[in-house]
Amino acid sequence: MYFDPEPKTRREDLFNMENELKELSDGLKRGKLVVVTGLRRYGKTSLILTYLNEEKLDNIFLDCRLLPSGMISMDSFLDLLEAELNRKSWAKRMLSRVEGISISEIGIKLKKRDINSLVDVLHVLEGKILVIDEAQELRRSKHRFDSIIAYAYDHLNLKIVLSGSQVGLLYRFLRVDDPEAPLYGRPFKEVRMRKLSDEKAMEFLRKGFEQAGINVESHVLEEARRRFDGVIGWLTYFGFSMIDRRGPIEKIARRASKLAISELEHALRIYKPAESRYKEVLRIIATLEHARWAQIKRGVEARIGRIPNNTLSSILRNLVDSGFLEKVEEGYKIADPVLRSGILSYW
Ligand SMILES: Nc1ncnc2c1ncn2[C@@H]1O[C@H](COP(=O)(O)OP(=O)(O)OP(=O)(O)O)[C@@H](O)[C@H]1O
Ligand SMILES: [Mg+2]
């Protein structure tokens, strides 16, 4: 079913991603590293899970959104790894021979909580696929996870998939273009997820409601396409909400916007105490729809006083790298229309 809100795992539930599936598959056949990028709700996790499931590939899938906020310790990373290892029956078999790992009824436990234990596990994973979903989260650590990934790349027979919705932050973490960085110069393939075209978005909605056996008037579908753009996750959210409790589209859109706002607020917490400046920048851009640098500066200063140029530049860069803003010909705009309407209405 297209409107199932969980990330998809089966080809028949995955709409229109044949090319991306092929790119991912070819990338891993030919090379060792694939980076799946795309803003929030573009379908990254669904793509990766469907590929792994359809090809029946043994894998370890680490969802870095599950890591605690603040600095990431080795201990919390190993907790995440252990939880995933415990979900795989093959992992228990293979790890039983490894020193420093205890396996009981409670499950797999790494006794030593340091980087060496992590490297030991990576060695055991040879021949498998390691997926690190939302890998940019790993930048929040004093441990150099980029070095560990480079080690696995260089020395282990391991295929690696990294994904990120904060694309700029992901590349700032990986630093593939920085000669000083551990992953510099390693060939990799990027699979870039995109929005659906207007036609494809309409087709997705039509087919989704057909599967659910629900008749929705085409002007409502048009309205949904307009509000949710071609973002497949929002279209799914809309479809699911219509099936679940019907109700007018305005109400569904309002709930979606509130969700987007709460995600934004969560992400902005790391910029404390400069949060209010970030907020003003976003408000002005949302109001103007798209805004050039000088307009943003004027707008922010009119409301909260002087802001140095380099401060504004770094705020804009962080917001672009986090996927909240997009740079377009006319300047900057809010990348997600659902977030924009939330900023304008409830923030
Ligand atoms: N190709 C697709 N066909 C049908 N539904 C999809 C497709 N891609 C994504 N979805 C749906 O859209 C929503 C978001 O998908 P998913 O979680 O895979 O995206 P994501 O890019 O990983 O999002 P996030 O950045 O929030 O992690 C889910 O409800 C999922 O079921
Ligand atoms: Mg995801």
Coordinates of C-alpha atoms in Angstrom, one line a residue, residues 93-225:
R93 CA 26.3 -17.0 15.0
M94 CA 29.2 -15.0 13.6
L95 CA 30.0 -13.0 16.7
S96 CA 30.0 -16.0 19.0
R97 CA 33.6 -16.7 18.1
V98 CA 34.8 -13.2 18.8
E99 CA 36.7 -12.4 21.9
G100 CA 35.3 -9.6 24.1
I101 CA 31.7 -10.3 23.0
S102 CA 29.3 -12.1 25.3
I103 CA 26.2 -13.7 24.0
S104 CA 23.5 -14.6 26.5
E105 CA 19.7 -14.8 26.6
I106 CA 19.7 -11.0 26.9
G107 CA 21.6 -10.8 23.7
I108 CA 24.9 -9.7 22.3
K109 CA 27.0 -7.5 24.5
L110 CA 30.3 -5.9 23.7
K111 CA 32.3 -6.0 27.0
K112 CA 34.8 -3.3 26.2
R113 CA 33.1 0.0 25.2
D114 CA 35.8 1.5 23.0
I115 CA 36.8 2.0 19.4
N116 CA 38.7 -1.4 19.3
S117 CA 35.5 -3.2 20.0
L118 CA 33.8 -1.4 17.1
V119 CA 36.6 -2.3 14.7
D120 CA 36.4 -5.9 15.8
V121 CA 32.7 -6.0 15.0
L122 CA 33.3 -4.3 11.6
H123 CA 35.8 -7.1 10.8
V124 CA 33.1 -9.7 11.5
L125 CA 30.7 -7.8 9.2
E126 CA 32.9 -8.5 6.1
G127 CA 30.8 -9.5 3.2
K128 CA 27.7 -7.7 4.5
I129 CA 26.3 -4.3 3.9
L130 CA 26.6 -1.5 6.5
V131 CA 24.0 1.2 6.3
I132 CA 24.3 4.3 8.3
D133 CA 21.1 6.3 8.0
E134 CA 21.2 10.0 8.8
A135 CA 25.0 9.7 9.0
Q136 CA 25.5 13.5 9.5
E137 CA 24.5 12.9 13.1
L138 CA 27.9 11.3 13.7
R139 CA 29.6 14.6 13.3
R140 CA 28.4 15.4 16.9
S141 CA 31.2 13.4 18.5
K142 CA 34.7 13.7 19.6
H143 CA 35.3 10.3 18.0
R144 CA 36.3 10.5 14.4
F145 CA 33.6 8.3 12.8
D146 CA 34.8 9.5 9.4
S147 CA 38.1 7.8 10.1
I148 CA 36.4 4.6 11.1
I149 CA 34.3 4.7 7.9
A150 CA 37.5 5.3 5.9
Y151 CA 39.2 2.4 7.7
A152 CA 36.3 0.1 6.8
Y153 CA 36.4 1.4 3.2
D154 CA 40.2 0.8 2.8
H155 CA 40.7 -2.4 4.7
L156 CA 37.5 -4.4 4.8
N157 CA 35.4 -6.3 2.3
L158 CA 32.4 -4.3 3.3
K159 CA 29.9 -2.3 1.3
I160 CA 28.7 0.9 2.9
V161 CA 25.6 3.0 2.4
L162 CA 25.4 6.4 4.0
S163 CA 22.3 8.5 3.9
G164 CA 21.4 12.0 5.0
S165 CA 18.6 14.4 4.8
Q166 CA 20.9 17.3 5.9
V167 CA 22.9 17.0 2.8
G168 CA 25.3 19.9 3.4
L169 CA 26.0 18.7 6.9
L170 CA 26.6 15.2 5.6
Y171 CA 29.2 16.4 3.2
R172 CA 30.8 18.7 5.8
F173 CA 31.1 15.5 8.0
L174 CA 32.5 13.3 5.2
R175 CA 34.8 16.0 3.7
V176 CA 35.3 14.0 0.5
D177 CA 36.9 17.0 -1.2
D178 CA 39.3 17.9 1.6
P179 CA 42.8 16.4 1.1
E180 CA 43.4 16.4 4.8
A181 CA 40.3 14.3 5.5
P182 CA 40.3 10.5 5.9
L183 CA 37.7 9.8 3.2
Y184 CA 39.4 12.1 0.6
G185 CA 39.6 10.8 -2.9
R186 CA 37.7 7.6 -2.2
P187 CA 35.4 6.9 -5.2
F188 CA 31.8 6.8 -4.3
K189 CA 28.4 7.0 -5.9
E190 CA 25.7 9.5 -4.9
V191 CA 22.1 8.6 -5.4
R192 CA 20.1 11.8 -5.2
M193 CA 16.4 11.6 -4.3
R194 CA 14.2 14.2 -5.9
K195 CA 10.7 15.5 -5.7
L196 CA 8.0 13.9 -7.8
S197 CA 6.9 15.9 -10.8
D198 CA 3.3 17.3 -10.8
E199 CA 2.1 14.5 -13.0
K200 CA 3.8 11.8 -10.9
A201 CA 2.5 13.3 -7.7
M202 CA -1.1 13.2 -9.1
E203 CA -0.6 9.6 -10.2
F204 CA 0.7 8.6 -6.8
L205 CA -2.3 10.1 -5.1
R206 CA -4.8 8.6 -7.5
K207 CA -3.2 5.1 -7.3
G208 CA -2.9 5.3 -3.5
F209 CA -6.6 6.1 -3.0
E210 CA -7.5 3.5 -5.5
Q211 CA -5.6 0.8 -3.5
A212 CA -7.4 2.0 -0.4
G213 CA -10.8 1.8 -2.2
I214 CA -11.5 5.4 -1.4
N215 CA -12.9 8.0 -3.8
V216 CA -11.4 11.4 -3.5
E217 CA -12.5 14.2 -5.8
S218 CA -9.9 15.4 -8.2
H219 CA -10.0 19.0 -7.1
V220 CA -9.0 17.8 -3.6
L221 CA -6.1 15.8 -5.1
E222 CA -5.0 18.9 -7.0
E223 CA -5.1 20.9 -3.8
A224 CA -3.0 18.3 -2.0
R225 CA -0.4 18.3 -4.8

